Amino acid sequence: MTFYSSMAVYTNPGRAEKPSEAKIRDLDEQIQFIKRGIGQLPNSTLQIGCSDGYTLSRFRDAGVQRVLGVEPGNASVELAKRLYQIDCIHGSAEDFQTDESFELILLTHVLEHLYEPQATLGKCRALQQGVDEGFIYVEVPLMAQPESLCPGFFSFEHINYYTKENLLQSLQQAGYSPVSVVEHFNSNLSPIIGILASTKPQPHYGSPKVDPNLNRQWLSRYRAKEVGYWQGCLDTVLDELQQSQRIFLWGAGIHTCQLVANTNLLRSCHISGLTDTSSLKWGLRQGDWTCQDPTSIDWQSGDTVLISSYASEKEIFDALAWLREKGVATLRLHNVDDTRAH
């Protein structure tokens, strides 16, 4: 809870607090997927983990009369109210309370973050006791073949990893019956799965067979692939880094941790500092560095910024044109098309 209330940030420089094209596309699909599965959008929707409120604003615009969010992040609660006039309960999935019942509950990219996801699903089921038929839409990263998974798929923010089989099983154990399933492998940076389920029995899915041994095999194969990937990315820019006057890592988050952990960067180069546009991270210590406001650094020609982010790499690179104008090199590790980012 402390991480999400104080550090978690889901906006990036250069976007002016607007949703990405990928986010708009994904919401178009989610709304139609849910509408098709139910027959029409319900009158009331609760979103647990509503971030900046954009998702709920889209459901409201599509005709849902009552929308309410639950969000642990201080910054996100403020954004939801200021940008979209979305009311939020400031709290966690585990602790929030409401006396209202909701026909539809949204959990998009939330269950993977929770210590007790089954308890949260059970809480959702209890909230829908007062409606004739309730629905839940759950979307999470999909643990699939290792070759389908992106770098950094296993991150410290994610505690749970779902295959199709164990997500179906989790919903059934919580008292839901699956109606529709969607999987995407190439439209986002990592595979995702979405399941719409009902509080009323449905005949569509039997008891899924979960294979823990297969999951262990996938984990082992992925780990070997992951280490080789990060070191290979670093090797492509290492010569340029070693010729720099000073090196700053851009991003005080998951991918910087993975870059340091999975490569010989610290043995090969001296890192002068860590910087990030998020004011929530300024002053926080990570390893040997304290994260700085980029505008507080006395940038000099010959400095280099290494962008660790995978999901937002190009967006960050484009926003750092002001540094390049100062003669600061800004290096990309991954060179991916992050317009597919979720």
XYZ file of C-alpha atoms in Angstrom:
342
model
C 0.000 0.000 0.000
C 2.846 2.407 0.837
C 4.378 1.997 -2.632
C 1.109 2.794 -4.427
C 0.105 5.671 -2.152
C 3.468 7.425 -2.278
C 5.499 6.341 -5.335
C 3.298 4.832 -8.027
C 2.935 7.074 -11.084
C 1.060 6.182 -14.259
C 1.685 9.283 -16.363
C 4.772 10.004 -18.439
C 6.547 13.141 -19.639
C 5.276 14.518 -22.924
C 1.715 13.180 -22.648
C 0.243 16.202 -20.805
C -1.804 13.910 -18.547
C -3.693 12.499 -21.529
C -4.270 8.767 -22.181
C -2.016 7.053 -24.678
C -3.363 5.905 -28.034
C -3.002 2.323 -26.803
C -5.083 3.092 -23.714
C -7.839 4.638 -25.836
C -7.792 1.624 -28.143
C -7.916 -0.822 -25.237
C -10.864 0.968 -23.630
C -12.767 0.944 -26.929
C -12.361 -2.820 -27.006
C -13.105 -3.423 -23.307
C -16.357 -1.508 -23.453
C -17.533 -3.368 -26.557
C -16.372 -6.728 -25.178
C -18.330 -6.225 -21.953
C -21.360 -4.829 -23.774
C -21.409 -7.799 -26.128
C -21.005 -10.301 -23.288
C -23.807 -8.815 -21.165
C -26.055 -7.508 -23.951
C -25.875 -3.926 -22.707
C -23.799 -1.881 -20.310
C -25.115 -1.956 -16.741
C -26.347 1.035 -14.771
C -23.571 0.949 -12.150
C -19.834 0.239 -12.282
C -17.155 0.051 -9.594
C -13.501 0.011 -10.619
C -10.964 -1.195 -8.078
C -7.623 0.349 -8.969
C -9.046 3.167 -11.088
C -5.742 5.024 -11.593
C -6.390 8.483 -13.090
C -10.118 7.854 -13.667
C -9.967 7.685 -17.461
C -11.499 4.199 -17.675
C -14.497 5.124 -15.542
C -14.981 8.342 -17.502
C -15.258 6.281 -20.689
C -17.836 3.934 -19.135
C -19.795 6.966 -17.919
C -19.667 8.493 -21.394
C -20.914 5.177 -22.817
C -24.048 5.368 -20.668
C -23.272 3.944 -17.228
C -25.179 6.118 -14.763
C -23.206 5.508 -11.544
C -19.432 5.078 -11.519
C -17.143 4.892 -8.484
C -13.441 4.218 -8.191
C -11.164 2.759 -5.533
C -7.565 3.935 -5.734
C -4.630 3.841 -3.257
C -2.464 6.392 -5.077
C -2.677 9.952 -3.761
C -1.674 11.472 -7.089
C -4.104 9.299 -9.054
C -7.085 10.193 -6.836
C -6.358 13.878 -7.418
C -6.023 13.347 -11.173
C -9.311 11.408 -11.386
C -11.211 14.264 -9.765
C -9.431 17.071 -11.599
C -9.323 15.558 -15.087
C -12.546 13.535 -15.253
C -14.677 14.458 -12.197
C -14.574 10.833 -11.028
C -15.291 10.167 -7.358
C -12.853 7.773 -5.705
C -12.597 6.001 -2.403
C -8.994 6.608 -1.362
C -7.959 3.174 -0.173
C -6.703 -0.247 -1.121
C -8.549 -3.174 -2.670
C -8.238 -4.982 0.644
C -9.416 -2.179 2.949
C -12.017 -0.061 1.127
C -15.620 -0.062 2.326
C -18.853 0.844 0.554
C -22.538 0.250 1.246
C -23.414 0.357 -2.456
C -23.976 -2.610 -4.752
C -22.698 -2.577 -8.325
C -23.843 -4.499 -11.364
C -20.346 -4.436 -12.890
C -16.970 -4.493 -11.139
C -13.762 -3.810 -13.062
C -10.377 -5.174 -11.993
C -8.002 -4.283 -14.823
C -4.356 -5.007 -14.038
C -4.981 -5.184 -10.298
C -5.041 -8.823 -9.165
C -1.366 -9.306 -10.003
C -0.471 -6.626 -7.435
C -2.376 -8.042 -4.441
C -1.113 -10.215 -1.588
C -4.537 -11.877 -1.234
C -6.254 -11.700 -4.618
C -8.816 -14.371 -3.732
C -9.980 -12.326 -0.755
C -10.523 -9.352 -3.071
C -12.502 -11.471 -5.544
C -14.582 -12.744 -2.644
C -15.170 -9.171 -1.503
C -16.358 -8.268 -5.007
C -18.751 -11.224 -5.020
C -20.179 -10.108 -1.662
C -20.714 -6.570 -2.983
C -22.945 -7.981 -5.710
C -25.276 -9.957 -3.456
C -27.900 -7.243 -3.788
C -28.174 -7.290 -7.577
C -30.145 -9.756 -9.697
C -27.104 -10.597 -11.813
C -23.693 -9.110 -11.300
C -20.691 -9.163 -13.606
C -16.972 -8.798 -13.094
C -14.354 -8.027 -15.733
C -10.815 -9.021 -14.807
C -7.773 -8.282 -16.964
C -4.202 -9.269 -16.086
C -0.875 -9.913 -17.826
C -0.994 -13.432 -19.253
C 1.753 -15.849 -18.282
C 2.259 -17.674 -21.551
C 5.085 -19.324 -23.448
C 8.392 -17.620 -22.454
C 8.940 -16.528 -26.042
C 5.741 -14.449 -25.832
C 6.747 -12.574 -22.664
C 8.398 -9.157 -22.731
C 11.528 -8.130 -20.810
C 10.679 -7.292 -17.222
C 7.506 -9.397 -17.254
C 8.303 -10.621 -13.748
C 8.630 -7.446 -11.692
C 8.551 -6.531 -8.017
C 5.190 -4.782 -8.465
C 3.575 -8.052 -9.534
C 3.071 -10.682 -6.862
C 0.785 -13.061 -8.768
C 1.097 -14.421 -12.298
C -1.877 -15.893 -14.106
C -2.254 -18.447 -16.852
C -5.629 -18.752 -18.514
C -6.338 -21.862 -16.453
C -5.567 -20.465 -13.019
C -7.410 -17.192 -13.686
C -10.517 -19.154 -14.683
C -10.081 -21.273 -11.563
C -9.655 -18.209 -9.334
C -12.900 -16.666 -10.583
C -14.820 -19.919 -10.195
C -13.538 -20.398 -6.646
C -14.757 -16.888 -5.794
C -18.288 -17.712 -6.948
C -18.213 -16.366 -10.488
C -18.979 -18.210 -13.712
C -17.023 -17.157 -16.850
C -18.982 -15.795 -19.794
C -16.309 -14.636 -22.271
C -12.508 -14.763 -22.557
C -10.179 -12.645 -24.688
C -6.409 -13.048 -25.113
C -3.994 -10.720 -26.899
C -0.378 -11.486 -27.700
C 0.794 -8.866 -30.199
C -1.299 -5.773 -29.494
C 0.342 -4.943 -26.148
C 3.961 -5.156 -25.038
C 3.134 -8.228 -22.967
C 0.350 -10.777 -23.450
C -2.899 -10.006 -21.628
C -6.043 -11.939 -20.803
C -9.481 -10.541 -20.011
C -12.366 -12.535 -18.561
C -15.970 -11.425 -18.140
C -17.798 -13.507 -15.539
C -21.292 -13.605 -14.026
C -22.689 -14.225 -10.563
C -25.172 -16.627 -12.180
C -24.112 -20.123 -13.318
C -22.980 -20.373 -16.938
C -22.433 -23.615 -18.913
C -19.466 -22.439 -20.975
C -16.331 -23.452 -19.064
C -15.665 -26.610 -17.103
C -13.061 -27.091 -14.389
C -9.727 -25.844 -15.763
C -6.664 -28.058 -15.351
C -3.784 -26.159 -13.748
C -0.302 -27.612 -14.365
C 2.259 -26.278 -11.831
C 5.105 -28.280 -13.408
C 4.565 -26.613 -16.779
C 4.560 -23.203 -15.073
C 7.907 -24.004 -13.409
C 9.388 -24.982 -16.771
C 8.214 -21.702 -18.293
C 9.762 -19.730 -15.410
C 13.127 -21.430 -15.825
C 13.207 -20.829 -19.575
C 12.144 -17.215 -19.162
C 14.816 -16.445 -16.560
C 17.600 -17.616 -18.871
C 16.140 -15.560 -21.716
C 15.751 -12.468 -19.500
C 19.363 -12.280 -18.318
C 20.682 -12.697 -21.853
C 18.332 -10.027 -23.146
C 19.337 -7.282 -20.697
C 23.057 -7.904 -21.084
C 22.693 -7.926 -24.868
C 20.931 -4.550 -24.779
C 23.633 -3.058 -22.584
C 26.401 -4.403 -24.822
C 25.053 -2.372 -27.764
C 25.548 0.941 -25.912
C 28.461 0.089 -23.607
C 31.178 1.693 -25.727
C 29.264 4.974 -25.858
C 28.609 4.864 -22.120
C 32.277 4.339 -21.344
C 33.196 7.456 -23.332
C 30.750 9.653 -21.388
C 31.789 12.328 -18.920
C 28.961 11.375 -16.559
C 26.210 8.759 -16.740
C 22.732 9.212 -15.277
C 20.093 6.491 -15.205
C 16.633 7.729 -16.171
C 13.853 6.106 -14.178
C 13.739 5.218 -10.479
C 11.633 2.137 -10.955
C 11.302 -1.458 -12.022
C 13.386 -1.463 -15.184
C 16.335 0.336 -13.617
C 16.376 -2.355 -10.935
C 16.337 -5.054 -13.597
C 19.043 -3.351 -15.640
C 21.362 -3.237 -12.638
C 20.505 -6.760 -11.471
C 20.803 -8.509 -14.846
C 23.915 -6.884 -16.340
C 27.524 -5.945 -15.592
C 26.679 -2.218 -15.798
C 28.036 -1.318 -12.360
C 31.260 -3.235 -12.976
C 31.742 -1.598 -16.368
C 30.757 2.030 -15.707
C 30.575 4.621 -12.957
C 26.994 5.842 -12.554
C 26.854 9.482 -11.408
C 23.189 9.618 -10.507
C 19.561 8.673 -10.890
C 16.807 10.961 -12.155
C 13.076 10.812 -12.882
C 10.322 13.274 -13.776
C 8.112 12.027 -10.931
C 8.338 14.368 -7.947
C 7.148 11.472 -5.774
C 10.513 9.784 -6.324
C 12.789 12.768 -5.733
C 14.887 12.313 -2.620
C 14.292 8.553 -2.444
C 17.383 6.412 -2.136
C 17.898 3.492 -4.504
C 21.156 1.627 -4.109
C 24.015 4.142 -3.980
C 21.967 6.959 -5.507
C 19.332 9.446 -4.434
C 16.797 10.231 -7.153
C 17.041 13.838 -8.364
C 14.770 16.277 -10.141
C 16.229 16.400 -13.673
C 15.913 20.204 -13.738
C 18.153 20.419 -10.652
C 21.104 18.718 -12.335
C 23.852 20.872 -13.874
C 23.805 19.108 -17.231
C 26.981 19.355 -19.289
C 27.900 18.512 -22.832
C 29.348 15.005 -22.764
C 26.874 13.699 -20.183
C 24.788 10.655 -21.058
C 21.321 9.608 -19.933
C 20.522 5.898 -20.173
C 16.766 5.213 -20.363
C 15.965 1.910 -18.672
C 12.199 1.835 -19.330
C 10.817 -0.759 -21.702
C 7.118 0.140 -21.755
C 7.596 3.914 -22.196
C 11.028 4.150 -23.764
C 10.212 6.096 -26.932
C 7.806 8.395 -25.131
C 10.517 9.291 -22.610
C 13.147 9.647 -25.347
C 10.971 12.072 -27.299
C 10.350 14.133 -24.153
C 14.086 14.496 -23.504
C 14.804 16.613 -26.594
C 15.661 19.490 -24.226
C 18.615 17.476 -22.914
C 19.900 16.685 -26.375
C 19.832 20.425 -27.121
C 22.295 20.802 -24.230
C 24.662 18.240 -25.756
C 23.542 15.402 -23.492
C 23.303 11.999 -25.166
C 20.069 10.101 -24.471
C 20.413 6.389 -25.100
C 17.653 3.829 -25.641
C 18.288 0.260 -24.543
C 15.373 -1.565 -26.102
C 14.377 0.322 -29.262
C 10.838 -1.036 -29.170
C 7.601 0.415 -30.511
C 6.011 1.461 -27.227
C 2.843 2.704 -28.944
C 1.600 -0.785 -28.072
C 2.119 -0.107 -24.353
C -0.820 -0.638 -22.053
